[in-house]
Short mmCIF file of C-alpha atoms in Angstrom, two decimals:
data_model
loop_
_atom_site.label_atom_id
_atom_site.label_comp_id
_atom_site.label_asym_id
_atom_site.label_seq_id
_atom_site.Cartn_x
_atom_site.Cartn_y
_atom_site.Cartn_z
CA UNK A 251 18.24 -31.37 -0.91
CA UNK A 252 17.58 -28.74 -3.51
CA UNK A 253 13.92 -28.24 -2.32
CA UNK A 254 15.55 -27.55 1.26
CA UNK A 255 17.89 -25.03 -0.77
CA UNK A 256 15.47 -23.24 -2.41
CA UNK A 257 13.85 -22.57 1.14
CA UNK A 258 16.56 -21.90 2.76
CA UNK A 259 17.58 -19.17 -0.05
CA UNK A 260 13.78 -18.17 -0.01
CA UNK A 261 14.42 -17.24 3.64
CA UNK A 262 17.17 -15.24 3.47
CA UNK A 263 15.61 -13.67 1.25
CA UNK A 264 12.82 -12.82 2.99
CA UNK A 265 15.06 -11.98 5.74
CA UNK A 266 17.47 -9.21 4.05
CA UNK A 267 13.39 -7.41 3.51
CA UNK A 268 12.79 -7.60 7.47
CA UNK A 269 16.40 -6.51 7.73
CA UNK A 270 16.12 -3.24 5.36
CA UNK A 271 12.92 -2.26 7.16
CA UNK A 272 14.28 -2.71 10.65
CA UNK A 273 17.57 -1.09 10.08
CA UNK A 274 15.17 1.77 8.02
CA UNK A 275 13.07 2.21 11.43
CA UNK A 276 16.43 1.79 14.00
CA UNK A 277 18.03 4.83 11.52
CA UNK A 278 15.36 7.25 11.88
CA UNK A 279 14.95 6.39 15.53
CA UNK A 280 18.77 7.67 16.03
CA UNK A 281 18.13 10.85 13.76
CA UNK A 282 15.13 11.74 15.89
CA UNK A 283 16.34 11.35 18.97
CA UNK A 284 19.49 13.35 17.80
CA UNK A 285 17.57 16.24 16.10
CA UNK A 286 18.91 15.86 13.12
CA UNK A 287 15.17 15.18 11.57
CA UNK A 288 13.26 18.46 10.79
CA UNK A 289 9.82 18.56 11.73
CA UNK A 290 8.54 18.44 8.71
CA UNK A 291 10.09 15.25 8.26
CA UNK A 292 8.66 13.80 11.17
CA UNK A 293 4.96 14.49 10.16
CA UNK A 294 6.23 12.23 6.63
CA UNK A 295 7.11 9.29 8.68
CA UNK A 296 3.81 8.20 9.11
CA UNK A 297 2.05 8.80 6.01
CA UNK A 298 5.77 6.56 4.50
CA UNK A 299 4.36 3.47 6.85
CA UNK A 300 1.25 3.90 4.58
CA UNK A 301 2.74 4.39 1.13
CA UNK A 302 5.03 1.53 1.27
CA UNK A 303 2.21 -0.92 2.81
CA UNK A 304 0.29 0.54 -0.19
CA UNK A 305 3.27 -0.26 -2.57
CA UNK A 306 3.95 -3.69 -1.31
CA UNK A 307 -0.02 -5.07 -1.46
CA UNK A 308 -0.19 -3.23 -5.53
CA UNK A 309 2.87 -5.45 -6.07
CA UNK A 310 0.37 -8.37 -5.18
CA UNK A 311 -1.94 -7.44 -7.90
CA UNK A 312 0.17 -5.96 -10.57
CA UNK A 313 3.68 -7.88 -10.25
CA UNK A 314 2.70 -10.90 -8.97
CA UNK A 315 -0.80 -11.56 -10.22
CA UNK A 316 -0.09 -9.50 -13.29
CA UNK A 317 -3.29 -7.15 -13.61
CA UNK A 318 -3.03 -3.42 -13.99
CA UNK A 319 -5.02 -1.73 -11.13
CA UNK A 320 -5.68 2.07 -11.21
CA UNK A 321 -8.21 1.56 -8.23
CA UNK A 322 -5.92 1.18 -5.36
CA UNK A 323 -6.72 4.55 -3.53
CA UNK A 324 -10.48 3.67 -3.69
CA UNK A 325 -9.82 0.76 -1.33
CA UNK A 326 -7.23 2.96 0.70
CA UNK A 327 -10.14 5.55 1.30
CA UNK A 328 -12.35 2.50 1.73
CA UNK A 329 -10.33 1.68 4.88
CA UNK A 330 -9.44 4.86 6.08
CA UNK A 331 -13.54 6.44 6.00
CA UNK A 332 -14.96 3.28 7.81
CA UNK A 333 -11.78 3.22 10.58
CA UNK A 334 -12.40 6.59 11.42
CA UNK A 335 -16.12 6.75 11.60
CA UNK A 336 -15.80 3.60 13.84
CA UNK A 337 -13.13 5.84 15.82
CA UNK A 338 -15.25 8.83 15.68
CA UNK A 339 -18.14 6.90 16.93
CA UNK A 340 -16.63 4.44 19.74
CA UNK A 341 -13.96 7.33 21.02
CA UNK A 342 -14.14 7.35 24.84
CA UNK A 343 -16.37 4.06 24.71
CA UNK A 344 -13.17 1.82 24.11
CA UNK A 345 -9.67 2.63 25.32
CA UNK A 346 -7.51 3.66 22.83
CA UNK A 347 -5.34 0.63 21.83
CA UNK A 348 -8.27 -1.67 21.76
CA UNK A 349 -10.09 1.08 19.23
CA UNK A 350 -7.30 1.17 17.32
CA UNK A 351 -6.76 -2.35 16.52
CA UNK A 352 -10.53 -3.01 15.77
CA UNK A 353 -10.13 -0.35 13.61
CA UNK A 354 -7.31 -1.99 11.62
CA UNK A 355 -9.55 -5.24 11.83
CA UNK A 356 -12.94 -3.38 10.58
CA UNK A 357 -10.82 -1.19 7.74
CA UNK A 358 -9.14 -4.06 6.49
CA UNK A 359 -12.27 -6.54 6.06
CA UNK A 360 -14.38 -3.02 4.64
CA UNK A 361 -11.71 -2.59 2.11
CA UNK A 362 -11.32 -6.54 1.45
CA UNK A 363 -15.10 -6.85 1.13
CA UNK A 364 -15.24 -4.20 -1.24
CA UNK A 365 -11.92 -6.19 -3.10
CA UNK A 366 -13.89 -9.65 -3.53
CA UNK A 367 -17.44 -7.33 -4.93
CA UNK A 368 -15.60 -5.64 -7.38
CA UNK A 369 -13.61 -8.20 -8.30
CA UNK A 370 -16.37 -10.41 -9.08
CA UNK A 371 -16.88 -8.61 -12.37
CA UNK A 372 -13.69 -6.65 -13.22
CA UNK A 373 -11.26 -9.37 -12.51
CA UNK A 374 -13.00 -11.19 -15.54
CA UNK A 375 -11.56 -8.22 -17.69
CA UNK A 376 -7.93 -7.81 -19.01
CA UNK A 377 -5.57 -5.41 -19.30
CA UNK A 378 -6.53 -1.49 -20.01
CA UNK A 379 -10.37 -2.35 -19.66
CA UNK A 380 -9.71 -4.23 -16.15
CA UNK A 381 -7.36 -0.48 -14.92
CA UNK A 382 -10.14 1.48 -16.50
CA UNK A 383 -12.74 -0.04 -14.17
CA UNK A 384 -10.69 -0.23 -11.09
CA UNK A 385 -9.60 3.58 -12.04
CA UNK A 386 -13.36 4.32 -11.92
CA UNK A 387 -14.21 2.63 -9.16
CA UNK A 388 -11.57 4.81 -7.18
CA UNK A 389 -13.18 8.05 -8.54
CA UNK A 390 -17.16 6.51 -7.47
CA UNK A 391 -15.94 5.95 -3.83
CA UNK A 392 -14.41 9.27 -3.28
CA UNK A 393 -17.55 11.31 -4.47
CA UNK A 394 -19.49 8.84 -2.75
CA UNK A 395 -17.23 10.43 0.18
CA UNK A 396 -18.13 13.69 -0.67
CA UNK A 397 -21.81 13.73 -0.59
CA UNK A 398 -22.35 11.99 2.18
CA UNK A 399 -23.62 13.34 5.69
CA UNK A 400 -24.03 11.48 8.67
CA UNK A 401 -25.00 12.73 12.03
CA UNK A 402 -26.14 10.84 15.37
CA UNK A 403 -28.29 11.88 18.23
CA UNK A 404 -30.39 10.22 20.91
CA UNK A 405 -32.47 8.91 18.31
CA UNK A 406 -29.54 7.16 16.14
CA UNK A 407 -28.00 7.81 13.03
CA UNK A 408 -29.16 10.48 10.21
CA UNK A 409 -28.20 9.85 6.85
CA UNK A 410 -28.34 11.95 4.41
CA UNK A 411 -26.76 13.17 0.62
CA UNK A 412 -28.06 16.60 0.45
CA UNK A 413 -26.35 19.20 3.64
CA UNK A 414 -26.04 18.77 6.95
CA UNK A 415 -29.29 20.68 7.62
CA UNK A 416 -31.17 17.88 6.18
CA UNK A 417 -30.07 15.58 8.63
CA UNK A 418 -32.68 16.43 11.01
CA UNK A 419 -30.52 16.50 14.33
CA UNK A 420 -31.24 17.58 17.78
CA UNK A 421 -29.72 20.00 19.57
CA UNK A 422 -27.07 17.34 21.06
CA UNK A 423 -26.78 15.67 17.70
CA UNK A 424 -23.16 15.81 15.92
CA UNK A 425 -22.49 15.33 12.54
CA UNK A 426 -19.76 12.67 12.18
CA UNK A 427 -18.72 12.81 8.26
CA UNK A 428 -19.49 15.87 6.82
CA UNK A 429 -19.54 15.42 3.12
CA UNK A 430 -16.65 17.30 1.23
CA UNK A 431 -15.70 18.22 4.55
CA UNK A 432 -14.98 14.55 5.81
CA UNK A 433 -14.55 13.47 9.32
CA UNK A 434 -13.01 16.12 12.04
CA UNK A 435 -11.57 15.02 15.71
CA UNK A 436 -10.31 11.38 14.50
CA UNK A 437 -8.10 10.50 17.64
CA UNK A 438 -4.66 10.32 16.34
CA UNK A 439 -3.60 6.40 17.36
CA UNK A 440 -1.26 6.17 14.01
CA UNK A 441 2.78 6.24 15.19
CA UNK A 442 5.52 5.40 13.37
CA UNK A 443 6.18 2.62 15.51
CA UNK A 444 3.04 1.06 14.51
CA UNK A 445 3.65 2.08 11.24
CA UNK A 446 6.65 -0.19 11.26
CA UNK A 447 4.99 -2.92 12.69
CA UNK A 448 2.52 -3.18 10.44
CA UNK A 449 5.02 -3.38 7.02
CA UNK A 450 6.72 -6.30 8.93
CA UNK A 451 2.65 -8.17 8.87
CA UNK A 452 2.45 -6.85 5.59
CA UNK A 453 5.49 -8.25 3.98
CA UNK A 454 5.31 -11.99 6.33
CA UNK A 455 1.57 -11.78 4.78
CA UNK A 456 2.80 -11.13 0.83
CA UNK A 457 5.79 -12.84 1.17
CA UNK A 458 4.17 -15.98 2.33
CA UNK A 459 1.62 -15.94 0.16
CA UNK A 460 4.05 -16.00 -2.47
CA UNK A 461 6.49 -18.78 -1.53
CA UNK A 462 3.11 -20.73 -0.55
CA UNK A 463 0.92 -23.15 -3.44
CA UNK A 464 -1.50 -20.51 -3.45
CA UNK A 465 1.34 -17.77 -4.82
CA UNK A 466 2.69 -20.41 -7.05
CA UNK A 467 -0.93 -21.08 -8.92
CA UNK A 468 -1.30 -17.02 -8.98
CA UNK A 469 2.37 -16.65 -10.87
CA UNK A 470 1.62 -19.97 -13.21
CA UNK A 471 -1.96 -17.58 -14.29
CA UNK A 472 0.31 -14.44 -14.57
CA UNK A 473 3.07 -16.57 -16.72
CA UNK A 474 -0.07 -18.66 -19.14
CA UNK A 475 -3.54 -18.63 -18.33
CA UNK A 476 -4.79 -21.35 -20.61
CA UNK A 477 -2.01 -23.29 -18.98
CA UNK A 478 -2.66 -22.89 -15.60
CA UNK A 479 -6.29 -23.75 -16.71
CA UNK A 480 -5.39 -26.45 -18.33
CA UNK A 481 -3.38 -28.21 -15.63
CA UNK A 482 -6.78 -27.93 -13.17
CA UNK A 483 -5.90 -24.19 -11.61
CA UNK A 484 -9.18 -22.79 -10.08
CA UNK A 485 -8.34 -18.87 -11.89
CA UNK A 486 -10.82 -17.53 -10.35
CA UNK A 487 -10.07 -18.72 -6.77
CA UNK A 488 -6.74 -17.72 -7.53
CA UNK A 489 -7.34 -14.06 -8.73
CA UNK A 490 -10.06 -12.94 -6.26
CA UNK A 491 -7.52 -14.14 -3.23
CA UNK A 492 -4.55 -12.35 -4.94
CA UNK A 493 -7.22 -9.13 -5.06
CA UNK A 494 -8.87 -9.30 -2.26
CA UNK A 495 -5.93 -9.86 0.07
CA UNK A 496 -3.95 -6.43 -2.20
CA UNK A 497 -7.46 -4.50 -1.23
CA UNK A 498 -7.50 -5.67 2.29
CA UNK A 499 -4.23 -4.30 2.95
CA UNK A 500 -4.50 -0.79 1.44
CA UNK A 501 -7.64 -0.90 3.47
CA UNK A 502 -4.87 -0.89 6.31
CA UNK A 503 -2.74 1.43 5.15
CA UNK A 504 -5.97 4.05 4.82
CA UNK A 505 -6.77 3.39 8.76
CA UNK A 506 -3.06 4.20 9.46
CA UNK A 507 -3.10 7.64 6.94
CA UNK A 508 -7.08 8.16 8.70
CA UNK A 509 -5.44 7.82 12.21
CA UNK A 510 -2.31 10.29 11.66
CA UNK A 511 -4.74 13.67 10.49
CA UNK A 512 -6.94 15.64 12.70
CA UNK A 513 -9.74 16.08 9.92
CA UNK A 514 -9.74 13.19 6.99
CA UNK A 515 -11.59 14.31 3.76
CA UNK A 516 -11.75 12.80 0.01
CA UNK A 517 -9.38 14.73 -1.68
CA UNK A 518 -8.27 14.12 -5.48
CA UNK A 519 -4.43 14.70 -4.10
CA UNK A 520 -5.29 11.98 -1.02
CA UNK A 521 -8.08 9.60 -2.86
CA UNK A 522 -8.10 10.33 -6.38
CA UNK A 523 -6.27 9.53 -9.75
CA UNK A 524 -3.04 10.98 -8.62
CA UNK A 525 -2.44 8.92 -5.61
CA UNK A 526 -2.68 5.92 -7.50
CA UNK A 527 -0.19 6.65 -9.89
CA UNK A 528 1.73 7.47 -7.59
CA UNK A 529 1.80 4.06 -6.04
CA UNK A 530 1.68 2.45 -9.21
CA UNK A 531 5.07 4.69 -9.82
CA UNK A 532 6.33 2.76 -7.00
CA UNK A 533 6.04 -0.31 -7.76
CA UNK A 534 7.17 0.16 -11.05
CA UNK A 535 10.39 2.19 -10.25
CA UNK A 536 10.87 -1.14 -7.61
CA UNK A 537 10.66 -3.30 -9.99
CA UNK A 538 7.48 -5.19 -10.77
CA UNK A 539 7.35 -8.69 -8.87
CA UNK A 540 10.08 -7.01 -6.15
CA UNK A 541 8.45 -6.64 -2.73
CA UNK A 542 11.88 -5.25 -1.86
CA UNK A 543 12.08 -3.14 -4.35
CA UNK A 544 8.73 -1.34 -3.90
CA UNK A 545 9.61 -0.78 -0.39
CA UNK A 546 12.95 0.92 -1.08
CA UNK A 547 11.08 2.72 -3.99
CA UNK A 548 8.22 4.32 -1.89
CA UNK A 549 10.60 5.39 1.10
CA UNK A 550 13.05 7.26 -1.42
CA UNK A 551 10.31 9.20 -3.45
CA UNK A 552 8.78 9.79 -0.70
CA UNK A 553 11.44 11.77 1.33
CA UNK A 554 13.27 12.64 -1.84
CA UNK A 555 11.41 16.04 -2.25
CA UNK A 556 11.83 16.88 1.29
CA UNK A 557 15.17 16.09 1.46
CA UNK A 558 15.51 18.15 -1.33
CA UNK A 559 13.27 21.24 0.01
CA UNK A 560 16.22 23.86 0.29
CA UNK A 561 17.32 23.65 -3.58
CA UNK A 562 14.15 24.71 -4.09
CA UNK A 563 14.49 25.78 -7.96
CA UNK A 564 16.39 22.60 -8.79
CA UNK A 565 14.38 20.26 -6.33
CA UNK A 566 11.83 18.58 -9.11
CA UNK A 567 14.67 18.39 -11.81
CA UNK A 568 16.82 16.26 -9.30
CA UNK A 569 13.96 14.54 -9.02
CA UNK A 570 13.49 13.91 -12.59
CA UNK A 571 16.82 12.66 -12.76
CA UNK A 572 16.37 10.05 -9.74
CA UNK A 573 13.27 8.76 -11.42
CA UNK A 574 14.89 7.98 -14.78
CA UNK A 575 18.03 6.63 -13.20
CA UNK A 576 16.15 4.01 -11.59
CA UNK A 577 13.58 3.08 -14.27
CA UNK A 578 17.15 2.81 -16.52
CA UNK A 579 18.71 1.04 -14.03
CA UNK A 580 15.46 -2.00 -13.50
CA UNK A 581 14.69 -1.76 -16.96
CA UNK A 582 16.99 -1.34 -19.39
CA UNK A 583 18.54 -4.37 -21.05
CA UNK A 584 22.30 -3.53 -20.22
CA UNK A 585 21.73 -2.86 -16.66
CA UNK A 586 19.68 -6.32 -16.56
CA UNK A 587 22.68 -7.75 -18.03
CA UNK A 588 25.28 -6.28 -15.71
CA UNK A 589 23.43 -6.98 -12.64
CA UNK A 590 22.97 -10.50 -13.77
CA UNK A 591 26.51 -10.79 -14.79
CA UNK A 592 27.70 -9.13 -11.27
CA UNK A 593 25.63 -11.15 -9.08
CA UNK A 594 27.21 -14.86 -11.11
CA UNK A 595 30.32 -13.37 -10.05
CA UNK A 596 29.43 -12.49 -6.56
CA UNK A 597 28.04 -16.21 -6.32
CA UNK A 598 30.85 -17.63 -7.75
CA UNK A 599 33.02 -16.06 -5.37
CA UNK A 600 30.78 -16.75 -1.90
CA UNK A 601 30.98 -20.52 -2.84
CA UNK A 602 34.87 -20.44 -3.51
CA UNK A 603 35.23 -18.69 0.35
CA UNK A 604 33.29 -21.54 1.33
CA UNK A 605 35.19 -24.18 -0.39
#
């Protein structure tokens, strides 16, 4: 009886999540169709899909397998370089929907592959060494990015590390990624709709893997290690799944950010250090461990600034403010306490309207 409770709570739950997101999508569906969503707004919808995919899967590895990872954007430009090169190379071979979804399919398994090899070494690391090495392995894949030129012909590829002119191409060659430069005419597949979609797979995939034995030998590692060990966990099974599966699905996100932009380069503001703080600053504000939380997190600090756009002297102070209202409000000891205290009450009184 209380194991069917637990579920049954577990799926609500997970149901409220599926709810926000739906009622999130059905919103800005109504402002669009309305006008009452600036254009500029618009062209944020899609890159949101991405950042809140990219929020939910860091949860995975910092909240719920409890390792800092600085590396996140490596495996996001992992996704989104090998997506649109296969784009780039199959476009008008394979109709679009078809090219699209084996694009999802090869940018996930790229960026998953490239989880399990790095996490091979790093994951037997802890704490600031393990971020410092994922951090470092973002920063080696984008200037890997960046020097790299690839062209094709009737003779196959060309690689090359030096310019373009080095490739050695024919006359009817083209140069598909061209190094800083990055890959030009990706077709443009990534809509919100699909955006949406894919956070709904995203959060049935982490939620499940949560509520499943698998999540609850990855918490019991997070919570003790030598206990977990000690009780016959397999920790590294445990951890490179928990990795793997976080990479795999920022390699996702990157093939929906890849398919939104008409030319994709490595950038520090796109690839780099920056954007994963900035996911990390997600989760965080979300509350670590929160899937729900993350998502709400990345969709209001996302369109925060926009919304914001026309107080344009006071627009980063407000935003200041938001930020350390909501890291008061998960973090600080008296707002734990309240919320704790309000939601005994708001149980208390649920059961008595059901008495």
């Amino acid at each position: 009886m209380k194991k069917m409770k637990n579920f049954n709570k577990t799926t609500k739950s997970n149901l409220i999540t599926y709810g926000i997101v739906i009622a999130m999508f059905l919103i800005i569906q109504i402002l669009v169709s309305t006008g009452n969503v600036s254009s500029l707004l618009q062209g944020l919808l899609v890159p949101l899909c991405a950042y809140i995919i990219l929020a939910v899967s860091l949860n995975l590895t910092v909240g719920i397998l409890g390792e800092l990872s600085l590396g996140h954007a490596g495996f996001m430009c992992v996704g989104a370089f090998v997506s649109a090169f296969f784009s780039k190379c199959t476009q008008g071979a394979i109709p679009g929907g078809l090219r699209y979804l084996l694009a999802l399919l090869i940018g996930a398994a790229a960026a998953g592959i490239c989880g399990i090899l790095i996490g091979i070494p790093v994951l037997r690391l802890k704490g600031d060494y393990l971020a410092i090495v994922t951090l470092a392995f973002g920063e080696i894949i984008k200037n890997i990015v960046n020097i790299l030129f690839i062209g094709r012909d009737e003779n196959g590829f060309h690689f090359s590390t030096v310019d373009t002119n080095s490739l050695g191409l024919s006359p009817e060659g083209e140069v598909l990624i061209n190094g800083p430069q990055g890959i030009s005419g990706t077709p443009k597949d990534s809509t919100f709709v699909i955006g949406v979609i894919l956070i709904l797979i995203t959060l049935f995939i982490v939620q499940n893997l949560i509520h499943s034995r698998s999540g609850r030998a990855i918490m019991a590692i997070r919570d003790n290690r030598i206990a977990a060990e000690s009780i016959g966990i397999n920790i590294t099974k445990y951890k490179m799944m928990a990795f793997s599966v976080s990479a795999a699905l920022a390699g996702v996100a990157g093939v929906i950010y890849a398919h939104n932009l008409a030319t994709l380069n490595a950038q520090p503001k796109n690839f780099g250090y920056n954007m994963s703080i900035m996911i990390l600053v997600y989760v965080v504000l979300g509350g670590i461990g929160n899937i729900r939380g993350s998502v709400i997190a990345a969709v209001v600090l996302t369109l925060l600034p926009e919304l914001l756009r026309g107080l344009s002297d006071y627009r980063m102070l407000i935003y200041a403010v938001v930020l350390i209202v909501m890291m008061l409000f998960n973090w600080s000891p008296k707002a734990i306490e309240w919320r704790a205290k309000y939601s005994a009450k708001f149980r208390r009184g649920t059961k008595k309207e059901a008495a």
